[in-house]
mmCIF file of C-alpha atoms and ligand atoms in Angstrom:
data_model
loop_
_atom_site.group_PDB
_atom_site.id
_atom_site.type_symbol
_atom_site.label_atom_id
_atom_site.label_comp_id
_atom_site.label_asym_id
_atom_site.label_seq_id
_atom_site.Cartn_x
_atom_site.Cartn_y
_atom_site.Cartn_z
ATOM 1 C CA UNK X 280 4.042 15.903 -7.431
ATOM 2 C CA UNK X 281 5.756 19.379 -7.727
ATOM 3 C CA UNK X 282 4.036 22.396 -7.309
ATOM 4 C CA UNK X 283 1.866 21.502 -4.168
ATOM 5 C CA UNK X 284 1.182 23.154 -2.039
ATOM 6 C CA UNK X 285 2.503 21.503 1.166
ATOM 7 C CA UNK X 286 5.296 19.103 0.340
ATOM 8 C CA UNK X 287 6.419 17.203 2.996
ATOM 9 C CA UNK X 288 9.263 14.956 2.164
ATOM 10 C CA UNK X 289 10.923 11.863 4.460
ATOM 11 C CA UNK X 290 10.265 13.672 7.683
ATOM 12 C CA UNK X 291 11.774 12.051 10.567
ATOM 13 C CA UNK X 292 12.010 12.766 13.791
ATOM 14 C CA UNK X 293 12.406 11.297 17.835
ATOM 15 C CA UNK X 294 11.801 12.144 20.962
ATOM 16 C CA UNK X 295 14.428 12.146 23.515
ATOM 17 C CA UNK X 296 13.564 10.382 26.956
ATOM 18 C CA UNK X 297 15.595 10.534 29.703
ATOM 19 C CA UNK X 298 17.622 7.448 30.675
ATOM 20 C CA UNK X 299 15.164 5.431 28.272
ATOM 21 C CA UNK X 300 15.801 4.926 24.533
ATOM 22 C CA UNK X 301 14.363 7.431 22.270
ATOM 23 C CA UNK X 302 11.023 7.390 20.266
ATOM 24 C CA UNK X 303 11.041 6.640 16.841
ATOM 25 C CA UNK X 304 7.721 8.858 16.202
ATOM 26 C CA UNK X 305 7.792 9.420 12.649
ATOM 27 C CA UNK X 306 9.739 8.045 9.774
ATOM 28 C CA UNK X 307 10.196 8.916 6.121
ATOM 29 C CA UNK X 308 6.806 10.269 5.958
ATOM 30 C CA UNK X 309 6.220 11.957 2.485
ATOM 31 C CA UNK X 310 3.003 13.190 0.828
ATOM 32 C CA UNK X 311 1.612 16.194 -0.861
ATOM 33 C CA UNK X 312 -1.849 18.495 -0.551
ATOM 34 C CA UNK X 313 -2.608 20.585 -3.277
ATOM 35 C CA UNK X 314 -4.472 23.871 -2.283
ATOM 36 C CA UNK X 315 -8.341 23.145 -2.325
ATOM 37 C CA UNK X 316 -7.531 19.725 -1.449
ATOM 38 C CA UNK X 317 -8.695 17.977 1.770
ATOM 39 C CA UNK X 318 -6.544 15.097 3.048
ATOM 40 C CA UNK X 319 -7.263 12.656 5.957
ATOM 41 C CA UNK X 320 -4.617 11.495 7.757
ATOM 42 C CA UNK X 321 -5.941 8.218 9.517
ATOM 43 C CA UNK X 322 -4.570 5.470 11.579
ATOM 44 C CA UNK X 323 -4.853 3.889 14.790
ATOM 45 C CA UNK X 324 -3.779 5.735 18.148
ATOM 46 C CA UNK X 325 -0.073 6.653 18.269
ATOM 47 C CA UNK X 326 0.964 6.012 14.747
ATOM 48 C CA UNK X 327 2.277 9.891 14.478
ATOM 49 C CA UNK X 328 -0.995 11.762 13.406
ATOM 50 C CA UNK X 329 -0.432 14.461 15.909
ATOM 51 C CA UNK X 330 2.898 14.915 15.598
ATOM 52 C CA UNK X 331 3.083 14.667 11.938
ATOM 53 C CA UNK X 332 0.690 18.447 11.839
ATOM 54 C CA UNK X 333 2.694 19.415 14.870
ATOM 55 C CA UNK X 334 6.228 19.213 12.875
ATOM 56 C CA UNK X 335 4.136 20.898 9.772
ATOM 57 C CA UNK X 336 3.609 23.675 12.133
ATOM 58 C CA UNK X 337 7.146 23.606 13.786
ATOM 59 C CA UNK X 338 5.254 23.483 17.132
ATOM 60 C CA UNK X 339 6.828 20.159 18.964
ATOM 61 C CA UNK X 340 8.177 19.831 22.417
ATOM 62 C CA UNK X 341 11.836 20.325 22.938
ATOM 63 C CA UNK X 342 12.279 16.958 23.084
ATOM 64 C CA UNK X 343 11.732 16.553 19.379
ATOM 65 C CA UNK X 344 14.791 15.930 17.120
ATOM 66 C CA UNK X 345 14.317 16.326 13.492
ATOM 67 C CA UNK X 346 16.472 13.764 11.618
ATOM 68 C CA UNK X 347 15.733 14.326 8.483
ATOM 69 C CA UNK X 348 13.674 15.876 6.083
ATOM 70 C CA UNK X 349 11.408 18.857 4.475
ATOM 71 C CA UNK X 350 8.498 20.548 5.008
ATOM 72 C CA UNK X 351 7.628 23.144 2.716
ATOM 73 C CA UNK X 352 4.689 25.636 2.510
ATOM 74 C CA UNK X 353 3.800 27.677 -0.144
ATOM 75 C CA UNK X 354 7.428 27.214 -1.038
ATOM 76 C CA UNK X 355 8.876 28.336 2.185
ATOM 77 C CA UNK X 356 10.856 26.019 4.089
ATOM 78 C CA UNK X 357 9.423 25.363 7.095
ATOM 79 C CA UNK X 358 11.941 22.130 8.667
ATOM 80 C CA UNK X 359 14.814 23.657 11.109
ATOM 81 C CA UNK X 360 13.271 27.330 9.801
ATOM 82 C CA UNK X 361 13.635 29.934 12.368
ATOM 83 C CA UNK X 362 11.179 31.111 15.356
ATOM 84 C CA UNK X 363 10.422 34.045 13.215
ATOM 85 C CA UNK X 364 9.645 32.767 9.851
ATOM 86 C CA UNK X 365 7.925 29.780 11.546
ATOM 87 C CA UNK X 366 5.614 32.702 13.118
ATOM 88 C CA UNK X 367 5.446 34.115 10.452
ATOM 89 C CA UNK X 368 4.233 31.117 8.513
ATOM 90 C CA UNK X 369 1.558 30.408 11.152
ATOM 91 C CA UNK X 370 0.382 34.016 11.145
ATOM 92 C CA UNK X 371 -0.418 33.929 7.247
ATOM 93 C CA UNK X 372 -0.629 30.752 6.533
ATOM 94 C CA UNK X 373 -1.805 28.315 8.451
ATOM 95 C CA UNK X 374 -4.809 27.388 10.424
ATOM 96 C CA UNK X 375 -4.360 25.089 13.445
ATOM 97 C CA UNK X 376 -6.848 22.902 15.471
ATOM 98 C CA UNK X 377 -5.732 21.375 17.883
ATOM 99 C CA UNK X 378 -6.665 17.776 19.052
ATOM 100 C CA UNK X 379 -7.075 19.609 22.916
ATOM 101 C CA UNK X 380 -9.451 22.450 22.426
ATOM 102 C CA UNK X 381 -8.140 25.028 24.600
ATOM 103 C CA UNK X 382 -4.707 24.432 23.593
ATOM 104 C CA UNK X 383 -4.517 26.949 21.354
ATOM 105 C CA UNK X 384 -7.057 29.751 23.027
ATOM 106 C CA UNK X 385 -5.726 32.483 25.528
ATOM 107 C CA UNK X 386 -7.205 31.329 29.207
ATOM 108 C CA UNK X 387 -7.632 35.389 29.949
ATOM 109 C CA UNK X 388 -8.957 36.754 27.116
ATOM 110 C CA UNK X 389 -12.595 36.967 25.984
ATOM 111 C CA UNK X 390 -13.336 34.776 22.794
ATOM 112 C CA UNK X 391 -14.932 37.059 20.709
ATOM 113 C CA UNK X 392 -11.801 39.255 21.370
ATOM 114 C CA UNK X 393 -9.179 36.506 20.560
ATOM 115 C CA UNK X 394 -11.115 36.521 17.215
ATOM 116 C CA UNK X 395 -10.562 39.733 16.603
ATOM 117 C CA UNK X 396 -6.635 39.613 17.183
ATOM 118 C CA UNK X 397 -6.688 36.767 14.748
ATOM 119 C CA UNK X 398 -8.134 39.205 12.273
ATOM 120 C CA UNK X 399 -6.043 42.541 12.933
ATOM 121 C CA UNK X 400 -2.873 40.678 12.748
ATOM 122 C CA UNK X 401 -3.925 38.896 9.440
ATOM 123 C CA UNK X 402 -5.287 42.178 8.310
ATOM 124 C CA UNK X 403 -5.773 45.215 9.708
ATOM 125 C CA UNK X 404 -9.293 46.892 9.238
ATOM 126 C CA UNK X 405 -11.489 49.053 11.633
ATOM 127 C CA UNK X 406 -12.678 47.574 15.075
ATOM 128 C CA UNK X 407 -16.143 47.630 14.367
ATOM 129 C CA UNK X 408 -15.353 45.495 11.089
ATOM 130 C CA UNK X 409 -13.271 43.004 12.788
ATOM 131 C CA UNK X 410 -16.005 42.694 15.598
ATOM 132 C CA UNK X 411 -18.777 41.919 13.002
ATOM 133 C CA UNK X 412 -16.391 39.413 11.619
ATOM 134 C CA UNK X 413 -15.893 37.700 14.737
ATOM 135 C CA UNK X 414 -19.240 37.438 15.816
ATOM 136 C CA UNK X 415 -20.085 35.903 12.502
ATOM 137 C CA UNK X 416 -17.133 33.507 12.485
ATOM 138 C CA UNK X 417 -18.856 32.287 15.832
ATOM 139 C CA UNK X 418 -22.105 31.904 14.464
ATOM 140 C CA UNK X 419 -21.220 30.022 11.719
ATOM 141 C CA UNK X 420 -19.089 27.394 14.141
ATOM 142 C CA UNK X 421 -22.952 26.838 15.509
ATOM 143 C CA UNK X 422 -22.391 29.293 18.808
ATOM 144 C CA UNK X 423 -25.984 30.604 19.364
ATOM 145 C CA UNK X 424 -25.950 34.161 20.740
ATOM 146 C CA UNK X 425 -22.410 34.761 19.304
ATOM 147 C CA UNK X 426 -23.188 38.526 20.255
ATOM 148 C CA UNK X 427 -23.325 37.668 23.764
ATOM 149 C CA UNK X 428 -21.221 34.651 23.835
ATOM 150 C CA UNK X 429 -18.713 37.068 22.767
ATOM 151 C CA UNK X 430 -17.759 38.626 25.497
ATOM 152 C CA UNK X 431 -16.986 34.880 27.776
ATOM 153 C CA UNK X 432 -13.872 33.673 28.479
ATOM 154 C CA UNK X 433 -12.975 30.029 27.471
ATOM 155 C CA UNK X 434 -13.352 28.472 30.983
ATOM 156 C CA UNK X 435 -17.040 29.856 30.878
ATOM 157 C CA UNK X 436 -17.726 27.924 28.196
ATOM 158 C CA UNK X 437 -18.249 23.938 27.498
ATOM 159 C CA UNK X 438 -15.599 22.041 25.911
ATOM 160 C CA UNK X 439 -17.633 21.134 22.920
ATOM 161 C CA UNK X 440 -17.702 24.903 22.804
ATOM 162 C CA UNK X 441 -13.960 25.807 23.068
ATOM 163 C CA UNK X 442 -13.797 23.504 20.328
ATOM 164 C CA UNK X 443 -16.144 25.531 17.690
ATOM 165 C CA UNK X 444 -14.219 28.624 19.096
ATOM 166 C CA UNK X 445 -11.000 27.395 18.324
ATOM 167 C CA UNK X 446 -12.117 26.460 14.475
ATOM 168 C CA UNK X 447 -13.489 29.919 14.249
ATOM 169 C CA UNK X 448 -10.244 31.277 15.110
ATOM 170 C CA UNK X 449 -8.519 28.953 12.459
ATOM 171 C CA UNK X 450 -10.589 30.154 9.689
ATOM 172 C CA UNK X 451 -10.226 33.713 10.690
ATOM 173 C CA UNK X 452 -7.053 34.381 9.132
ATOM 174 C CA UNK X 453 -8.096 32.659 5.944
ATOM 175 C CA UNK X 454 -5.630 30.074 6.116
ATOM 176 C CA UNK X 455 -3.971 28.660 2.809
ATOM 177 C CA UNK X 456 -3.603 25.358 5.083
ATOM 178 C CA UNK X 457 -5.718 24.273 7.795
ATOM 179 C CA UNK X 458 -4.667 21.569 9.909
ATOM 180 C CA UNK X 459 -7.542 20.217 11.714
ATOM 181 C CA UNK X 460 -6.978 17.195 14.948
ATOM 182 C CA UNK X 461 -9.884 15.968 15.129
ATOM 183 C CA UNK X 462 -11.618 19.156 14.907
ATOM 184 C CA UNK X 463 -15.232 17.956 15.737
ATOM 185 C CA UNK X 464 -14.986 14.492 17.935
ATOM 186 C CA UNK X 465 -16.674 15.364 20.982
ATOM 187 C CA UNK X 466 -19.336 17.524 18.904
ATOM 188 C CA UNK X 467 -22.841 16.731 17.929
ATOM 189 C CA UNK X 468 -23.764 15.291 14.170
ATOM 190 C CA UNK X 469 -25.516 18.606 13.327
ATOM 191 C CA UNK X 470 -22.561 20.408 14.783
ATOM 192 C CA UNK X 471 -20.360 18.459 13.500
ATOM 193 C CA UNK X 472 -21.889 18.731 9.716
ATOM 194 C CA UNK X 473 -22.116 22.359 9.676
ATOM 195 C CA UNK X 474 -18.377 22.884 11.056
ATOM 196 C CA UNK X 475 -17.100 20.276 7.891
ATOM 197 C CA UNK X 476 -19.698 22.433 5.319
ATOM 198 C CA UNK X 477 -17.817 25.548 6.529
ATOM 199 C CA UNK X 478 -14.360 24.148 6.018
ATOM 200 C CA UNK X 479 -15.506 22.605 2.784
ATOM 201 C CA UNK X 480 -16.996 25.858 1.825
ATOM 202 C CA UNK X 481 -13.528 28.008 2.698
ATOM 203 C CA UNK X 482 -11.840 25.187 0.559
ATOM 204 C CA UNK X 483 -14.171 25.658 -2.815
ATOM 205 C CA UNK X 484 -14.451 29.811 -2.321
ATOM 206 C CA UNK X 485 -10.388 30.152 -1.302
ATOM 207 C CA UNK X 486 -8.793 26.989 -2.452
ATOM 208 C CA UNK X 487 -8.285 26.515 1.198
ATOM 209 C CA UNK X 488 -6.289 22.946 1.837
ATOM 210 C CA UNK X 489 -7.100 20.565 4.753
ATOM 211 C CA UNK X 490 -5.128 18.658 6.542
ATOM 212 C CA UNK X 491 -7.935 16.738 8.398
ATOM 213 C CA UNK X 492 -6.898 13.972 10.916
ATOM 214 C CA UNK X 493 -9.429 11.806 12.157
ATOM 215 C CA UNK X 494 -9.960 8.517 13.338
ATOM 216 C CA UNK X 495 -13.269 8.317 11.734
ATOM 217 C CA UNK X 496 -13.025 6.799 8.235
ATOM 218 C CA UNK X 497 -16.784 7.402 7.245
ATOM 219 C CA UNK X 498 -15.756 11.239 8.075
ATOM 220 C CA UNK X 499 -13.123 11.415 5.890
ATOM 221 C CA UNK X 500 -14.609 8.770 3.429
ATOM 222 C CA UNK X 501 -17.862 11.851 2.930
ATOM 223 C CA UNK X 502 -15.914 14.744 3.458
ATOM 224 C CA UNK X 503 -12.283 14.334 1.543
ATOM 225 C CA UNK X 504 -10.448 13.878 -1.785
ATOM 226 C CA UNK X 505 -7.413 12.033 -0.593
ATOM 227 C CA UNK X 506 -6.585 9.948 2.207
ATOM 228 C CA UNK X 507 -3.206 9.276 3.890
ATOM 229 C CA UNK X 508 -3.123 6.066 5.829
ATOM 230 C CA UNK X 509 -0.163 5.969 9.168
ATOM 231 C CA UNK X 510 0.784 3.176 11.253
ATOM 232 C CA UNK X 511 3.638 3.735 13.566
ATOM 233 C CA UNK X 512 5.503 6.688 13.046
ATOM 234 C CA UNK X 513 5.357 5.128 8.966
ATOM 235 C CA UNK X 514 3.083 6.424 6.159
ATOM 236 C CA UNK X 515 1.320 3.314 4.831
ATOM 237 C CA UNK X 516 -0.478 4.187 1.972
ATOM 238 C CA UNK X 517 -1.702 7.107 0.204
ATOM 239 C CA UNK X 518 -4.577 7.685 -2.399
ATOM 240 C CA UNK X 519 -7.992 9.046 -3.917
ATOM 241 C CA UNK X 520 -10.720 8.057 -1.743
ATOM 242 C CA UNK X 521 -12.400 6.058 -4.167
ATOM 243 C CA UNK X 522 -9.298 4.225 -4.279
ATOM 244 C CA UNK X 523 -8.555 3.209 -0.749
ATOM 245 C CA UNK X 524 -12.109 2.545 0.493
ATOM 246 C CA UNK X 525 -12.359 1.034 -2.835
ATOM 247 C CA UNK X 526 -9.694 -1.287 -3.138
ATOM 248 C CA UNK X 527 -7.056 -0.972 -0.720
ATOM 249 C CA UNK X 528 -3.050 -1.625 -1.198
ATOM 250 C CA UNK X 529 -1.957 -2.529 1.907
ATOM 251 C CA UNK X 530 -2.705 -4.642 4.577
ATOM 252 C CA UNK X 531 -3.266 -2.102 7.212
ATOM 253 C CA UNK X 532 -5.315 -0.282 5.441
ATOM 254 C CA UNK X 533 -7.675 -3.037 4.328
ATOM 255 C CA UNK X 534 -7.918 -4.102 8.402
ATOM 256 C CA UNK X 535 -9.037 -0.510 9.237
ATOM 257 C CA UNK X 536 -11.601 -0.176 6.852
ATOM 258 C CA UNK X 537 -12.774 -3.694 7.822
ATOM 259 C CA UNK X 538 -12.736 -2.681 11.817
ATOM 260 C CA UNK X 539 -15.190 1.101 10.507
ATOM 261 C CA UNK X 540 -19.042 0.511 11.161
ATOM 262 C CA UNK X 541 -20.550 1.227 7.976
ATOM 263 C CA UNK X 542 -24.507 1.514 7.305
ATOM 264 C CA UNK X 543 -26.456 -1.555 6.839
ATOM 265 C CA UNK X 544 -23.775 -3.718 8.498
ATOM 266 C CA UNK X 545 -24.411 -5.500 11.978
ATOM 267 C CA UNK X 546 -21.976 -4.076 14.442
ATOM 268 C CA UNK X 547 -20.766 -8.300 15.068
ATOM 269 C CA UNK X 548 -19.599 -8.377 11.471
ATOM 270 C CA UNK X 549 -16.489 -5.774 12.593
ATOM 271 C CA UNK X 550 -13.032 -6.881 12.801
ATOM 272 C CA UNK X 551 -10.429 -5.441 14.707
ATOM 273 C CA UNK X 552 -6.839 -4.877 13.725
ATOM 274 C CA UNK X 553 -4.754 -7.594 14.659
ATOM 275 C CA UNK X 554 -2.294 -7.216 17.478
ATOM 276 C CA UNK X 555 -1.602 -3.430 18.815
ATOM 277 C CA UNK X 556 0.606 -0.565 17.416
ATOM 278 C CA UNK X 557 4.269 -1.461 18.212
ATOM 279 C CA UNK X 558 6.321 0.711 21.016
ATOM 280 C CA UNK X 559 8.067 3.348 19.057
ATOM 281 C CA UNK X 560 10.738 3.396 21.668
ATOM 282 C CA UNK X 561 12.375 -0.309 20.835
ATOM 283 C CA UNK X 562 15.162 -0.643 19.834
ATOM 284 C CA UNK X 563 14.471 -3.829 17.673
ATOM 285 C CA UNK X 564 11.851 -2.821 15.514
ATOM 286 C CA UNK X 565 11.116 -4.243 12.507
ATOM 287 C CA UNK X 566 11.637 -2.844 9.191
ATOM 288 C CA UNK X 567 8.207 -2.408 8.134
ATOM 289 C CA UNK X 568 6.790 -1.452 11.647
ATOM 290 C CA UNK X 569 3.341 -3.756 10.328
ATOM 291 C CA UNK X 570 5.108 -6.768 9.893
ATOM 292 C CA UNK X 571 4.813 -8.522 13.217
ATOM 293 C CA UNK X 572 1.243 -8.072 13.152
ATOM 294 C CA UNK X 573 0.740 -9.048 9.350
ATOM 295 C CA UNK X 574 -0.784 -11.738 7.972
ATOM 296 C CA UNK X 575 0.435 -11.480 4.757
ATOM 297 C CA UNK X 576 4.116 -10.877 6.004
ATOM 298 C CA UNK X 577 6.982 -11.693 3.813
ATOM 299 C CA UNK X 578 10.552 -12.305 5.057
ATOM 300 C CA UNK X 579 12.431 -9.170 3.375
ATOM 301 C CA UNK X 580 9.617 -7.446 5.245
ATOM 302 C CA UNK X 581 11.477 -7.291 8.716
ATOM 303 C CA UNK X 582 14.684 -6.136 6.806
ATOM 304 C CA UNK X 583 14.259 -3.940 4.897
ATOM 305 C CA UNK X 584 11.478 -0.768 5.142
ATOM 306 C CA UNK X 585 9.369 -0.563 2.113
ATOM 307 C CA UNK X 586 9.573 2.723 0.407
ATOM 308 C CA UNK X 587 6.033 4.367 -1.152
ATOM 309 C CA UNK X 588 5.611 3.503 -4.689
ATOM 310 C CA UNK X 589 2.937 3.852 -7.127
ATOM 311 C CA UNK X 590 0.501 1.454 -8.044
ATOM 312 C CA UNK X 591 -2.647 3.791 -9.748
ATOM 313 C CA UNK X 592 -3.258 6.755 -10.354
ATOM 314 C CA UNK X 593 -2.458 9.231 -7.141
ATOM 315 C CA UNK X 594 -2.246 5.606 -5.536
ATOM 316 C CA UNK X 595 1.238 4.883 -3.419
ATOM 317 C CA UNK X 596 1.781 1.995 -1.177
ATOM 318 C CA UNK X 597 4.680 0.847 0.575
ATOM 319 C CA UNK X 598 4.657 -3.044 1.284
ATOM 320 C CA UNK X 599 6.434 -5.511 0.021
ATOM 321 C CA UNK X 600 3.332 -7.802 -0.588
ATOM 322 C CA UNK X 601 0.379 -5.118 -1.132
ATOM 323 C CA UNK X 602 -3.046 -6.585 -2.092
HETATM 324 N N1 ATP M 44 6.414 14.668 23.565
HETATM 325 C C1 ATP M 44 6.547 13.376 23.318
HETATM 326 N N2 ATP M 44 7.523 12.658 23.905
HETATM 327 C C2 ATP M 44 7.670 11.331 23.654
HETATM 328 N N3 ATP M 44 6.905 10.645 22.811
HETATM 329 C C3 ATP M 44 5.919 11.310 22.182
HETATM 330 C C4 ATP M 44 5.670 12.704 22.403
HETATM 331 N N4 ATP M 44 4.623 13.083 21.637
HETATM 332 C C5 ATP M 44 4.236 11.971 20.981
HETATM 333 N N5 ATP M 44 5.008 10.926 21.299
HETATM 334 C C6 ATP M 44 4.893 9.554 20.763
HETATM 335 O O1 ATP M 44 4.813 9.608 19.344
HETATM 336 C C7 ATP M 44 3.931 8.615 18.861
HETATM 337 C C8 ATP M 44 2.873 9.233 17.984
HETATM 338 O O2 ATP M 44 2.016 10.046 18.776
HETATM 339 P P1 ATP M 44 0.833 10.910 18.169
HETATM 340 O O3 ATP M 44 0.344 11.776 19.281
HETATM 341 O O4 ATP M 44 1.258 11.605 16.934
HETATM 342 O O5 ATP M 44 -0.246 9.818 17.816
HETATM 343 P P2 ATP M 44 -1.676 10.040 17.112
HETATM 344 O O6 ATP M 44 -1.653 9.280 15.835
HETATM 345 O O7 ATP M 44 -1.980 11.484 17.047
HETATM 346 O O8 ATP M 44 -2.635 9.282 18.142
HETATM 347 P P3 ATP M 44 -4.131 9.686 18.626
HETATM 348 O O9 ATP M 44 -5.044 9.125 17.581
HETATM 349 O O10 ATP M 44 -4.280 8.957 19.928
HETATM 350 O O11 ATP M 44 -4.215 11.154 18.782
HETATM 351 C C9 ATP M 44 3.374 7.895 20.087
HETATM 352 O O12 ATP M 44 4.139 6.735 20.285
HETATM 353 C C10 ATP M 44 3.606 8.878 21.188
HETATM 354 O O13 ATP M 44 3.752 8.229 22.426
HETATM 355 MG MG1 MG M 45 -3.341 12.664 17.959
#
């Protein structure tokens, strides 16, 4: 497992709340990505996706406490690390999408223009250079007229496109990591094809590595070599595609496949996951944060949380009674 290129290793974390007990948001979540690599990081709603690529990019609230844990990036240290070498890190490094498109784009600056900041402070070069770039960039997110489309601000402009903006400014400082939140729910198939063939492209011409988190499996069952499964602040499982859509380890995992539509099934043959994601912010969880919704729970299961360990080839698990 050495030698990746992202590393992140028992990351734990909480939120504070006032005069309420804190979250338990993420715990002992460990996996690698090797540059080139795309890795989907799946589960239902509020089992830590977010804040899992947040922490990578040392961009939480203030009400985040690290407890434990490492996150390093190209080697660099990224858990606790400063403002300026997290900055730093971000600049050169990473790629960010966002899960709300206009997070992460500048509400008074033109588009095309943000663009081209992304690109001078990567790497200089001369204006008209980094304005062909941009416009580019844009067209190959799907913006038609990128050499008009340019010159809007984000509140002219639809959400669907904000979104294709926002990927465009992720790629433009050729990332070693992108980290993309749902980077095309909301946008059309076509749309949504051509932004994954541009990402996938980046990753076989750069050895770019994705961090892709979705919640739709046939997405990351087309589009990605690994795939990281969360439930509850808890990393689940963890293997080659083939390997968890083939033959899943745990429970969970094995329920959300079963609850995906897939082609050629009626839509009445879908199950849904038992029983709902547990509050992070009780104080009695169980150990394994599945258990009280398992069927095939086993007593040690509420008592002690079971660590990932192998059972294939680049396949980890952690259950105490994994299929
Ligand atoms: N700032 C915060 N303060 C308190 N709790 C938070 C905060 N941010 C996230 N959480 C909690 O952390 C848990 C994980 O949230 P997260 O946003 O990572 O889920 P997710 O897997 O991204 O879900 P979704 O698929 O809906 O985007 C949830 O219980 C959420 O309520
Ligand atoms: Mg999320």
């Amino acid at each position: 497992m050495s030698g990746a290129l992202l590393q992140v290793r028992d990351l734990s974390l909480r939120f504070h709340r006032r005069g309420r007990t804190p979250v338990h948001a993420l715990e002992g979540v460990s996996f690698d990505l090797d540059a080139g690599q795309t890795l989907a990081l799946v589960g239902e709603s509020g089992s830590g996706k977010s804040v899992t690529a947040l922490a990578i990019a040392g961009l939480l609230d203030p009400a985040a406490e690290l407890m434990r844990g490492s996150v390093r990036l190209a080697g660099i240290e990224l858990a606790g690390a400063s403002t300026s070498t997290l900055e730093k890190a971000r600049r050169e490094l990473l790629g960010i999408v966002f899960q709300n498109p206009r997070r992460s784009l500048n509400p008074i600056r033109r588009v095309g223009r943000q663009i081209e900041d992304a690109l001078q402070a990567r790497r200089p070069r001369p204006a008209r250079q980094a304005r062909e770039r941009a416009v580019e960039l844009l067209a190959q997110v799907g913006i038609d007229r990128p050499e008009s489309r340019r010159h809007a601000y984000p509140w002219e402009l639809s959400g669907g496109m904000c979104q294709r903006v926002m990927i465009a400014l992720a790629l433009s400082g050729e990332p070693a990591l992108l980290i993309a939140d749902e980077p095309t729910t909301g946008l059309d198939v076509s749309t949504q094809a051509a932004v994954m063939d541009l990402i996938a492209a980046q990753a076989r011409q750069r050895g770019m590595a994705t961090l892709l988190i979705t919640h739709d499996l046939a997405l990351a069952s087309g589009r990605c070599q690994r795939v990281a499964v969360m439930h509850a602040g808890h990393l689940v499982e963890d293997a080659p595609v083939g390997a968890l859509f083939g033959a899943p380890s745990h429970p969970y995992s094995q329920h959300l496949i079963q609850a995906t539509p897939r082609h050629g099934l009626p839509l009445a043959a879908l199950e849904a996951v038992p029983g709902e994601v547990p509050d992070l912010g009780r104080g009695d969880l169980p150990a394994c944060r599945f258990a009280e919704r398992c069927t095939r729970r086993i007593e040690r299961a509420c008592e002690r949380m079971p660590v990932l360990s192998s059972t294939g080839p680049g396949h980890r698990v952690a259950c105490w009674n994994p299929l």
